[in-house]
């Protein structure tokens, strides 16, 4: 007998889905989890638990307090870097061909992008010259030092730059014309996000520094603060169609400065005090230090209420922010920096070539160091080592000071330019703490890798800083 | 409910002597909890104290919210891992105490079935 399957019937048919749905996904900032309130039913069991463990914990705390078991014991987790080396030399040839200097530098919030502003710092009428803001993404493969990842052409010289604290592609810049602009570097076709425009509120002098500040009450929204040599400190917020609107303003007037220290008498008619640098305290978000053209730092507060005696037009009432005047330098101040580890210490540097370490509690500086025979253009505290700061000098070098090693001379002197042209700006990278970027008059940005001694905090450094502040003050 | 009869408890004090608004009848353990935590917190060098429940949710703390939540989540995981490590090596053994020493301070964790007590101390050198 044989068997055979019957032929199988087949047929062809086609199918296509005609309906489709679009969906978008976005992560939101996480809602912070809060501590649960103690519910009544757990209390007796919690009390029993604490009774059980208390004796053991107190015993361990006591043992720990008296123990010398770990004295001098240090562990190295990272590869030790002995020398300071130059990782990248970045530049934008069209800007360098025009003889532009690097006037401002900023690292973005993720620490992988460094942006620089091109302009001129020797005073002249460069307001009609095109300038640039360039950004390099150091983490991208195929990084080309002569080709920035993003270039923005700006109609006027840019004198200062600051990246947004949380948005990795937003950057604010202050112009020679007094305007403040905010760009989004992730949009190459149209990067300009907001601008102040040239209104009555805008600065009438070049903007010396811009800083991002969290809005009071909304910790994830930010405003831009700009200071300029016309004596105004202005707070801007982006509204509507690309317009930066003035929300708060302050004006520095000679007659309203607190007389905590003797100042040189100014000739009649000069009532405005030009602001050249600003630094906010990391401990009190309303407190800031202003560096001035007169060489004296001012302690100011955003909460100051007194109206400013100025006739400058403004859409919001201008207030006088100064609360305390410190002893002056021998010339205008170019940079101030508040210590991220000590609430009262700040540094200032200026044209007299000196760096002053001030405590906010007294007018004369705690110590004064002469770092250069020419001007000092920038000074910054290290974000990781409480006793370290860096200064950029007019002789073309970056000086790194470690107050633990020596309070007289720099621990490391990095020669940035070969022909002694000045270094105008420098910034530490707070995410990748071994990187330091510095921009000079030749239009190059050099990214330096610091040795391990500058990036790892020693065991008792914060206490050493406190002791230094107390010692020098008495 | 057996717990209530087993533990040694002093008679409930009169309501007028209670230090603050507390649930009636539960004021005494509440005050004891607060006092114990205050004793630990005031010890030499202690930076912060917190109590975390079995799910890793903080129920008592002397530090700010975000720091507490971070410590609670991370140390809860680590304590569970340490406990399973000890028991894997020897099933008759169990974790009694966990200490983590870092450059800046020392973290001590006293574990239990239902709670974790975490104390952060800055030791003297």
Coordinates of C-alpha atoms in Angstrom, one line a residue:
Chain A
X1 CA 0.0 0.0 0.0
X2 CA 1.3 3.5 -0.6
X3 CA 0.1 6.8 0.6
X4 CA 0.6 10.3 -0.5
X5 CA -0.3 13.6 0.9
X6 CA -2.7 15.5 -1.1
X7 CA -1.3 18.6 -2.7
X8 CA -1.3 21.5 -0.4
X9 CA -3.2 24.5 -1.5
X10 CA -1.3 27.8 -1.3
X11 CA -2.4 31.3 -2.0
X12 CA -0.7 34.7 -1.9
X13 CA -2.0 37.8 -0.3
X14 CA -0.3 41.0 0.8
X15 CA -1.1 43.1 3.9
X16 CA -0.1 46.6 4.9
X17 CA -0.9 48.5 8.1
X18 CA -2.6 51.8 7.1
X19 CA -2.8 53.3 10.5
X20 CA 0.3 54.4 12.3
X21 CA 0.8 56.3 15.5
X22 CA 3.6 58.6 16.5
X23 CA 4.9 58.8 20.0
X24 CA 7.7 60.8 21.6
X25 CA 9.6 60.0 24.6
X26 CA 11.4 62.5 26.9
X27 CA 13.0 62.1 30.2
X28 CA 12.0 64.6 32.9
X29 CA 14.0 65.8 35.7
X30 CA 13.3 63.3 38.5
X31 CA 11.0 64.4 41.3
X32 CA 13.2 64.4 44.5
X33 CA 12.3 61.6 46.9
X34 CA 11.7 63.0 50.3
X35 CA 12.2 61.6 53.8
X36 CA 9.1 59.7 54.9
X37 CA 7.4 61.0 58.0
X38 CA 7.5 58.6 60.9
X39 CA 4.1 56.8 61.0
X40 CA 2.9 56.1 64.5
X41 CA 2.8 52.3 64.2
X42 CA 6.6 52.0 63.7
X43 CA 7.7 54.0 66.7
X44 CA 7.9 51.3 69.3
X45 CA 9.8 48.9 67.0
X46 CA 12.1 51.8 66.0
X47 CA 12.7 52.5 69.7
X48 CA 13.5 48.8 70.3
X49 CA 15.9 48.7 67.4
X50 CA 17.7 51.8 68.5
X51 CA 18.0 50.4 72.0
X52 CA 19.6 47.3 70.6
X53 CA 22.2 49.0 68.5
X54 CA 23.0 52.1 70.4
X55 CA 25.6 50.6 72.7
X56 CA 27.5 49.0 69.8
X57 CA 27.5 52.2 67.7
X58 CA 28.7 54.4 70.6
X59 CA 31.5 51.9 71.2
X60 CA 32.6 52.0 67.6
X61 CA 32.4 55.8 67.5
X62 CA 34.6 56.0 70.5
X63 CA 37.1 53.5 69.2
X64 CA 37.2 55.4 65.9
X65 CA 37.8 58.7 67.6
X66 CA 40.9 57.4 69.4
X67 CA 42.2 55.2 66.7
X68 CA 45.5 55.8 65.0
X69 CA 45.2 52.8 62.8
X70 CA 44.9 54.8 59.6
X71 CA 47.4 57.5 60.3
X72 CA 49.4 58.2 57.2
X73 CA 47.5 55.6 55.2
X74 CA 46.8 56.8 51.7
X75 CA 45.4 55.0 48.7
X76 CA 45.9 55.9 45.1
X77 CA 43.0 55.0 42.8
X78 CA 44.1 56.8 39.7
X79 CA 47.3 56.6 37.7
X80 CA 49.7 59.1 39.1
X81 CA 50.5 61.9 36.7
X82 CA 53.8 63.6 37.6
X83 CA 54.0 66.4 35.1
X84 CA 51.8 69.1 33.7
X85 CA 51.4 68.5 30.0
X86 CA 49.6 70.3 27.2
X87 CA 46.8 68.0 25.9
X88 CA 45.4 70.2 23.1
X89 CA 46.3 73.4 21.3
X90 CA 43.2 74.8 19.8
X91 CA 42.7 77.7 17.5
X92 CA 40.4 79.1 14.8
X93 CA 42.6 80.3 11.9
X94 CA 40.2 83.0 10.5
X95 CA 40.1 84.6 13.9
X96 CA 43.8 84.3 14.4
X97 CA 44.4 85.8 11.0
X98 CA 42.5 88.9 12.1
X99 CA 44.8 89.2 15.1
X100 CA 42.0 88.5 17.6
X101 CA 42.7 87.5 21.1
X102 CA 41.0 84.8 23.2
X103 CA 39.1 87.0 25.6
X104 CA 36.9 84.5 27.4
X105 CA 36.8 80.8 28.0
X106 CA 34.2 78.5 29.5
X107 CA 33.7 74.7 30.0
X108 CA 30.1 73.4 29.6
X109 CA 28.1 71.6 32.2
X110 CA 29.2 68.2 31.2
X111 CA 32.9 69.2 31.1
X112 CA 33.4 67.9 27.5
X113 CA 33.1 71.1 25.5
X114 CA 35.4 74.1 25.8
X115 CA 34.2 77.4 24.2
X116 CA 36.3 80.5 23.6
X117 CA 35.3 84.0 22.7
X118 CA 37.4 86.1 20.3
X119 CA 37.8 89.8 20.7
X120 CA 40.4 92.4 21.5
X121 CA 41.4 93.5 24.9
X122 CA 43.7 96.4 24.1
X123 CA 41.2 99.2 23.8
X124 CA 40.5 100.4 20.3
X125 CA 37.4 100.7 18.2
X126 CA 36.9 97.1 17.3
X127 CA 33.2 97.4 17.6
X128 CA 32.7 97.0 13.9
X129 CA 35.0 94.0 13.5
X130 CA 33.4 90.6 13.2
X131 CA 34.4 88.2 15.8
X132 CA 33.7 84.6 16.8
X133 CA 32.6 82.2 19.5
X134 CA 34.2 78.8 18.9
X135 CA 33.6 75.5 20.7
X136 CA 35.5 72.3 20.6
X137 CA 34.1 69.0 21.8
X138 CA 37.1 67.3 23.4
X139 CA 35.3 63.9 23.8
X140 CA 34.5 63.6 20.1
X141 CA 36.7 61.3 18.1
X142 CA 38.5 63.0 15.2
X143 CA 38.9 66.3 17.1
X144 CA 40.6 68.7 14.8
X145 CA 42.4 71.5 16.7
X146 CA 42.0 74.0 13.9
X147 CA 38.4 73.2 13.2
X148 CA 36.0 73.9 16.1
X149 CA 32.9 71.7 16.4
X150 CA 30.8 74.9 16.5
X151 CA 31.5 78.4 15.3
X152 CA 29.2 81.4 15.7
X153 CA 29.9 84.7 13.9
X154 CA 29.2 87.7 16.1
X155 CA 29.0 91.3 14.7
X156 CA 30.9 92.8 17.6
X157 CA 33.9 91.7 19.7
X158 CA 32.9 89.2 22.4
X159 CA 34.6 90.0 25.7
X160 CA 33.3 87.3 28.1
X161 CA 31.7 83.9 27.9
X162 CA 29.8 81.6 30.2
X163 CA 28.1 78.3 29.6
X164 CA 24.7 77.5 31.1
X165 CA 25.1 75.5 34.3
X166 CA 22.7 72.6 33.2
X167 CA 22.1 73.0 29.5
X168 CA 25.2 71.7 27.8
X169 CA 24.8 73.7 24.6
X170 CA 23.6 77.1 25.8
X171 CA 26.3 79.8 26.2
X172 CA 26.0 83.5 27.1
X173 CA 28.4 86.2 25.9
X174 CA 29.0 89.9 26.6
X175 CA 29.9 92.1 23.7
X176 CA 32.0 95.2 23.2
X177 CA 28.8 97.1 22.3
X178 CA 27.3 96.4 25.7
X179 CA 24.8 93.7 24.5
X180 CA 24.4 90.3 26.1
X181 CA 23.6 87.4 23.8
X182 CA 22.7 83.8 24.4
X183 CA 23.5 81.1 21.8
X184 CA 22.5 77.5 21.4
X185 CA 25.5 75.8 19.9
X186 CA 23.5 72.7 19.0
X187 CA 21.7 74.7 16.3
X188 CA 24.3 75.5 13.7
X189 CA 21.9 77.3 11.3
X190 CA 20.6 79.8 13.8
X191 CA 22.4 79.6 17.1
X192 CA 21.2 83.0 18.5
X193 CA 18.6 82.3 21.2
X194 CA 18.2 85.6 23.0
X195 CA 19.7 89.1 22.9
X196 CA 19.3 92.2 24.9
X197 CA 19.2 94.4 21.8
X198 CA 20.3 98.0 22.1
X199 CA 17.7 99.5 24.4
X200 CA 17.8 102.0 27.2
X201 CA 18.5 99.2 29.6
X202 CA 21.5 97.8 27.8
X203 CA 25.0 98.6 29.1
X204 CA 26.6 101.6 27.5
X205 CA 30.1 100.2 27.9
X206 CA 31.7 96.9 27.0
X207 CA 30.4 94.0 29.2
X208 CA 33.2 92.7 31.4
X209 CA 31.7 89.5 32.7
X210 CA 28.5 87.4 32.4
X211 CA 27.4 84.8 35.0
X212 CA 24.4 82.5 35.1
X213 CA 22.3 82.6 38.2
X214 CA 19.4 80.3 39.3
X215 CA 16.1 82.1 39.5
X216 CA 14.9 82.5 43.0
X217 CA 12.2 80.0 43.6
X218 CA 12.8 78.1 40.4
X219 CA 16.0 76.2 40.8
X220 CA 16.0 74.8 37.3
X221 CA 15.6 78.1 35.5
X222 CA 18.4 80.5 35.1
X223 CA 19.0 84.2 34.6
X224 CA 22.0 86.0 33.2
X225 CA 23.9 88.6 35.2
X226 CA 26.1 91.0 33.3
X227 CA 28.5 93.6 34.7
X228 CA 30.2 96.4 32.7
X229 CA 32.4 99.4 33.2
X230 CA 29.4 101.7 33.0
X231 CA 28.8 100.8 36.7
X232 CA 25.7 98.7 36.1
X233 CA 25.1 95.1 37.3
X234 CA 22.0 93.8 35.4
X235 CA 20.0 90.7 35.7
X236 CA 18.3 89.4 32.5
X237 CA 15.7 86.8 31.7
X238 CA 14.8 85.3 28.4
X239 CA 11.2 86.0 27.4
X240 CA 9.2 85.5 24.3
X241 CA 10.7 85.8 20.9
X242 CA 14.4 85.9 21.6
X243 CA 14.4 89.0 23.8
X244 CA 16.3 89.3 27.0
X245 CA 14.3 91.4 29.4
X246 CA 15.8 93.2 32.4
X247 CA 14.4 91.8 35.7
X248 CA 16.6 93.5 38.2
X249 CA 19.4 96.1 38.1
X250 CA 22.0 97.7 40.3
X251 CA 24.2 100.7 39.7
X252 CA 27.5 101.5 41.5
X253 CA 27.7 105.2 42.4
X254 CA 30.8 106.6 44.1
X255 CA 28.8 108.5 46.8
X256 CA 27.0 105.4 47.8
X257 CA 30.0 103.2 48.4
X258 CA 30.4 102.2 52.1
X259 CA 33.3 104.1 53.6
X260 CA 35.0 101.1 55.2
X261 CA 38.3 102.0 53.7
X262 CA 40.0 105.2 52.4
X263 CA 39.6 105.6 48.7
X264 CA 41.4 108.0 46.4
X265 CA 39.3 111.1 45.7
X266 CA 37.8 111.0 42.3
X267 CA 37.5 114.2 40.2
X268 CA 34.1 115.7 40.0
X269 CA 31.9 114.3 37.3
X270 CA 33.0 110.8 37.7
X271 CA 30.4 109.2 39.8
X272 CA 30.0 105.8 38.2
X273 CA 32.3 103.0 39.4
X274 CA 33.2 100.7 36.5
X275 CA 32.8 97.0 37.4
X276 CA 35.3 94.7 35.8
X277 CA 34.7 91.3 37.4
X278 CA 32.2 89.4 39.4
X279 CA 32.2 86.3 41.5
X280 CA 29.3 84.8 43.5
X281 CA 29.8 83.1 46.8
X282 CA 29.3 79.3 46.8
X283 CA 27.8 79.5 50.3
X284 CA 25.4 82.4 50.0
X285 CA 23.7 82.6 46.6
X286 CA 22.8 86.3 47.1
X287 CA 26.3 87.5 48.0
X288 CA 28.7 88.5 45.3
X289 CA 32.1 90.3 45.0
X290 CA 32.6 92.9 42.4
X291 CA 36.0 93.9 41.1
X292 CA 36.2 97.6 40.0
X293 CA 38.3 99.9 37.9
X294 CA 39.3 101.7 41.0
X295 CA 41.1 98.6 42.3
X296 CA 38.9 98.0 45.3
X297 CA 36.7 94.9 45.6
X298 CA 33.2 95.4 46.8
X299 CA 31.0 93.0 48.8
X300 CA 27.5 93.2 47.3
X301 CA 24.2 91.6 47.8
X302 CA 21.3 90.9 45.4
X303 CA 18.9 91.6 48.3
X304 CA 20.1 95.2 48.7
X305 CA 17.2 97.6 48.9
X306 CA 18.5 101.1 48.7
X307 CA 17.9 103.0 45.5
X308 CA 20.9 104.0 43.4
X309 CA 21.5 107.8 43.0
X310 CA 22.0 107.6 39.3
X311 CA 20.3 109.3 36.3
X312 CA 20.9 106.4 34.0
X313 CA 17.6 105.4 32.3
X314 CA 16.2 102.0 33.2
X315 CA 12.9 100.1 33.0
X316 CA 13.4 98.7 36.5
X317 CA 14.5 100.8 39.5
X318 CA 18.3 100.5 40.0
X319 CA 19.5 99.7 43.4
X320 CA 22.9 100.2 45.2
X321 CA 24.3 96.8 45.9
X322 CA 27.5 97.6 47.8
X323 CA 27.7 96.6 51.5
X324 CA 31.5 96.7 52.2
X325 CA 34.5 98.1 50.5
X326 CA 37.9 96.4 50.7
X327 CA 41.4 97.9 50.5
X328 CA 42.4 98.7 46.9
X329 CA 45.0 97.2 44.6
X330 CA 47.5 99.5 43.0
X331 CA 45.4 99.4 39.8
X332 CA 42.2 98.1 38.3
X333 CA 41.1 94.6 39.2
X334 CA 40.7 92.2 36.3
X335 CA 39.4 89.1 38.1
X336 CA 37.9 87.9 41.3
X337 CA 37.2 84.4 42.5
X338 CA 35.4 83.2 45.6
X339 CA 36.7 80.1 47.3
X340 CA 34.4 77.1 46.9
X341 CA 35.6 75.7 50.2
X342 CA 35.6 78.6 52.6
X343 CA 32.7 81.0 52.9
X344 CA 34.9 84.1 53.6
X345 CA 37.9 83.8 51.4
X346 CA 38.2 85.3 47.9
X347 CA 41.0 86.2 45.5
X348 CA 41.4 89.3 43.4
X349 CA 44.0 90.1 40.7
X350 CA 44.7 93.2 38.7
X351 CA 47.0 95.4 36.7
X352 CA 49.4 95.8 39.6
X353 CA 50.6 92.2 39.1
X354 CA 49.5 91.3 42.6
X355 CA 47.0 88.7 43.8
X356 CA 45.3 89.6 47.1
X357 CA 43.7 87.0 49.3
X358 CA 40.8 88.7 51.2
X359 CA 38.5 87.6 54.0
X360 CA 35.1 89.1 53.8
X361 CA 35.3 90.0 57.4
X362 CA 38.0 92.7 57.1
X363 CA 39.0 95.4 54.6
X364 CA 42.8 94.9 54.3
X365 CA 43.8 91.7 52.4
X366 CA 45.0 88.7 54.4
X367 CA 48.0 88.4 52.1
X368 CA 49.3 89.9 48.9
X369 CA 51.5 88.1 46.5
X370 CA 53.3 89.6 43.6
X371 CA 53.1 87.2 40.7
X372 CA 54.0 89.3 37.7
X373 CA 55.8 92.4 36.7
X374 CA 53.1 93.0 34.2
X375 CA 49.3 92.7 34.5
X376 CA 47.5 89.7 35.9
X377 CA 44.4 89.0 33.8
X378 CA 42.7 86.0 35.5
X379 CA 42.7 84.2 38.8
X380 CA 40.7 81.1 39.7
X381 CA 40.4 78.8 42.8
X382 CA 40.8 75.1 42.0
X383 CA 37.4 73.3 42.3
X384 CA 38.9 70.3 44.0
X385 CA 41.9 71.5 46.1
X386 CA 41.0 74.1 48.7
X387 CA 44.5 75.5 48.8
X388 CA 45.3 75.8 45.1
X389 CA 44.6 78.6 42.7
X390 CA 45.8 79.5 39.2
X391 CA 46.6 82.9 37.8
X392 CA 47.2 84.1 34.2
X393 CA 49.8 86.7 33.7
X394 CA 50.8 89.3 31.1
X395 CA 54.1 87.6 30.7
X396 CA 52.5 84.6 29.0
X397 CA 52.4 82.1 31.8
X398 CA 49.9 80.3 33.9
X399 CA 51.0 80.1 37.5
X400 CA 49.6 77.4 39.8
X401 CA 49.9 78.2 43.5
X402 CA 49.6 75.6 46.2
X403 CA 49.4 77.4 49.5
X404 CA 50.2 74.2 51.3
X405 CA 53.6 73.9 49.7
X406 CA 54.7 77.5 49.5
X407 CA 53.0 80.8 50.1
X408 CA 55.6 82.8 48.4
X409 CA 56.2 81.4 44.9
X410 CA 54.2 79.4 42.5
X411 CA 54.4 75.6 42.6
X412 CA 54.2 75.3 38.9
X413 CA 54.8 77.8 36.2
X414 CA 53.4 76.9 32.8
X415 CA 54.7 78.8 29.8
X416 CA 51.7 79.2 27.5
X417 CA 53.1 81.5 24.8
X418 CA 56.6 81.5 23.4
X419 CA 56.8 85.2 22.7
X420 CA 55.5 86.3 26.1
X421 CA 52.2 87.6 24.8
X422 CA 49.7 87.7 27.6
X423 CA 47.4 84.9 28.7
X424 CA 44.0 86.5 29.1
X425 CA 41.7 83.9 30.6
X426 CA 41.7 80.5 32.3
X427 CA 39.1 78.1 33.6
X428 CA 39.3 74.9 35.6
X429 CA 37.1 72.0 34.4
X430 CA 34.9 71.0 37.3
X431 CA 33.8 67.6 35.8
X432 CA 37.3 66.5 34.6
X433 CA 39.3 68.0 37.4
X434 CA 42.7 67.4 35.8
X435 CA 42.0 69.8 33.0
X436 CA 42.7 73.6 32.9
X437 CA 42.0 75.7 29.8
X438 CA 43.8 79.0 29.1
X439 CA 43.4 81.4 26.2
X440 CA 46.1 83.9 25.1
X441 CA 46.7 86.9 22.9
X442 CA 47.8 84.7 20.0
X443 CA 44.2 83.4 19.6
X444 CA 45.1 79.9 20.9
X445 CA 43.4 77.9 23.6
X446 CA 45.6 75.4 25.4
X447 CA 44.1 72.6 27.4
X448 CA 46.6 71.6 30.1
X449 CA 46.5 68.3 32.0
X450 CA 47.5 68.9 35.6
X451 CA 49.6 66.5 37.6
X452 CA 47.8 64.4 40.3
X453 CA 49.1 66.6 43.1
X454 CA 46.7 69.3 41.8
X455 CA 43.7 67.2 41.4
X456 CA 43.4 65.0 44.5
X457 CA 42.5 66.5 47.8
X458 CA 44.6 65.6 50.7
X459 CA 43.0 64.3 53.8
X460 CA 42.9 67.4 55.9
X461 CA 42.9 70.2 53.3
X462 CA 39.7 71.9 54.2
X463 CA 40.8 72.2 57.8
X464 CA 44.2 73.5 56.6
X465 CA 42.4 76.2 54.7
X466 CA 40.4 77.2 57.7
X467 CA 43.5 77.3 59.8
X468 CA 45.3 79.4 57.1
X469 CA 42.4 81.9 57.0
X470 CA 42.4 82.2 60.8
X471 CA 46.2 82.4 61.2
X472 CA 46.8 85.0 58.6
X473 CA 44.0 87.2 59.9
X474 CA 45.4 87.6 63.4
Chain B
X1 CA 0.9 43.0 69.4
X2 CA 3.1 40.6 71.4
X3 CA 5.9 43.1 71.3
X4 CA 4.0 45.5 73.5
X5 CA 3.7 43.1 76.4
X6 CA 7.3 41.8 76.2
X7 CA 9.2 45.1 76.4
X8 CA 9.9 46.8 79.7
X9 CA 8.0 50.0 79.7
X10 CA 7.8 52.7 82.3
X11 CA 4.2 53.8 83.1
X12 CA 2.9 56.5 80.7
X13 CA 3.7 59.9 82.1
X14 CA 0.9 62.5 82.5
X15 CA 0.1 64.3 79.2
X16 CA 1.1 67.7 80.6
X17 CA 4.7 66.6 81.0
X18 CA 5.2 65.5 77.4
X19 CA 7.6 67.7 75.6
X20 CA 5.6 68.3 72.4
X21 CA 2.6 67.3 70.3
X22 CA 2.8 63.4 70.2
X23 CA 0.3 60.7 69.6
X24 CA -1.5 59.8 72.9
X25 CA -0.1 56.6 74.4
X26 CA 2.9 56.6 72.0
X27 CA 4.7 59.6 73.4
X28 CA 7.2 57.7 75.4
X29 CA 8.8 55.6 72.6
X30 CA 8.8 58.7 70.4
X31 CA 10.8 60.7 73.0
X32 CA 13.1 57.7 73.5
X33 CA 13.8 57.6 69.7
X34 CA 14.6 61.3 69.6
X35 CA 16.8 61.1 72.7
X36 CA 18.8 58.1 71.4
X37 CA 19.4 59.8 68.1
X38 CA 20.4 63.0 69.7
X39 CA 22.9 61.2 71.9
X40 CA 24.5 59.6 68.9
X41 CA 24.5 62.8 66.9
X42 CA 26.2 64.8 69.6
X43 CA 29.0 62.3 69.9
X44 CA 32.5 63.6 69.0
X45 CA 33.0 64.1 65.3
X46 CA 29.6 62.9 64.1
X47 CA 28.5 64.7 61.0
X48 CA 25.2 63.0 60.4
X49 CA 22.9 60.3 61.6
X50 CA 20.0 58.6 59.9
X51 CA 17.6 55.7 60.2
X52 CA 16.5 53.8 57.0
X53 CA 13.8 51.2 56.8
X54 CA 14.0 47.8 55.2
X55 CA 13.1 49.3 51.7
X56 CA 15.8 51.8 51.8
X57 CA 13.6 54.8 52.6
X58 CA 14.9 57.2 55.2
X59 CA 12.6 57.7 58.2
X60 CA 14.8 59.9 60.4
X61 CA 17.7 62.1 59.6
X62 CA 19.8 65.0 60.7
X63 CA 21.1 65.9 57.2
X64 CA 19.3 67.6 54.3
X65 CA 16.9 65.8 52.1
X66 CA 18.9 65.1 48.9
X67 CA 22.0 64.0 50.8
X68 CA 19.9 61.7 53.0
X69 CA 18.2 60.1 50.1
X70 CA 21.5 59.5 48.3
X71 CA 23.1 57.9 51.4
X72 CA 20.0 55.8 52.2
X73 CA 19.7 54.3 48.7
X74 CA 23.4 53.6 48.2
X75 CA 24.1 52.2 51.7
X76 CA 21.0 50.1 51.7
X77 CA 22.3 48.3 48.5
X78 CA 25.8 48.0 49.9
X79 CA 24.6 46.6 53.2
X80 CA 22.5 44.0 51.5
X81 CA 25.4 43.0 49.3
X82 CA 27.7 42.8 52.4
X83 CA 25.2 40.7 54.2
X84 CA 24.9 38.2 51.4
X85 CA 28.6 38.1 51.0
X86 CA 29.1 37.1 54.6
X87 CA 26.3 34.5 54.5
X88 CA 27.6 33.1 51.2
X89 CA 31.0 32.4 52.7
X90 CA 29.5 30.9 55.8
X91 CA 25.7 30.3 56.1
X92 CA 26.0 30.2 59.9
X93 CA 27.5 33.7 60.0
X94 CA 25.7 37.0 59.6
X95 CA 26.6 40.7 59.2
X96 CA 26.7 42.7 62.4
X97 CA 28.3 46.0 61.5
X98 CA 29.6 47.7 58.3
X99 CA 32.3 50.4 58.3
X100 CA 33.5 52.3 55.2
X101 CA 36.5 54.5 55.6
X102 CA 37.1 57.2 53.0
X103 CA 39.6 60.0 52.7
X104 CA 37.3 62.5 54.3
X105 CA 35.3 60.5 56.9
X106 CA 34.0 57.2 58.1
X107 CA 30.5 55.8 57.5
X108 CA 29.1 53.2 60.0
X109 CA 26.1 51.1 59.4
X110 CA 24.4 49.1 62.1
X111 CA 22.0 46.7 60.2
X112 CA 18.9 44.9 61.4
X113 CA 16.0 43.0 60.1
X114 CA 13.8 46.1 59.8
X115 CA 16.1 49.1 60.0
X116 CA 19.5 50.5 59.3
X117 CA 21.2 53.0 61.5
X118 CA 23.8 55.1 59.5
X119 CA 26.3 57.3 61.3
X120 CA 28.9 59.5 59.5
X121 CA 31.8 60.5 61.6
X122 CA 34.8 62.7 60.8
X123 CA 37.6 60.9 62.8
X124 CA 40.4 62.7 64.5
X125 CA 43.9 62.1 63.1

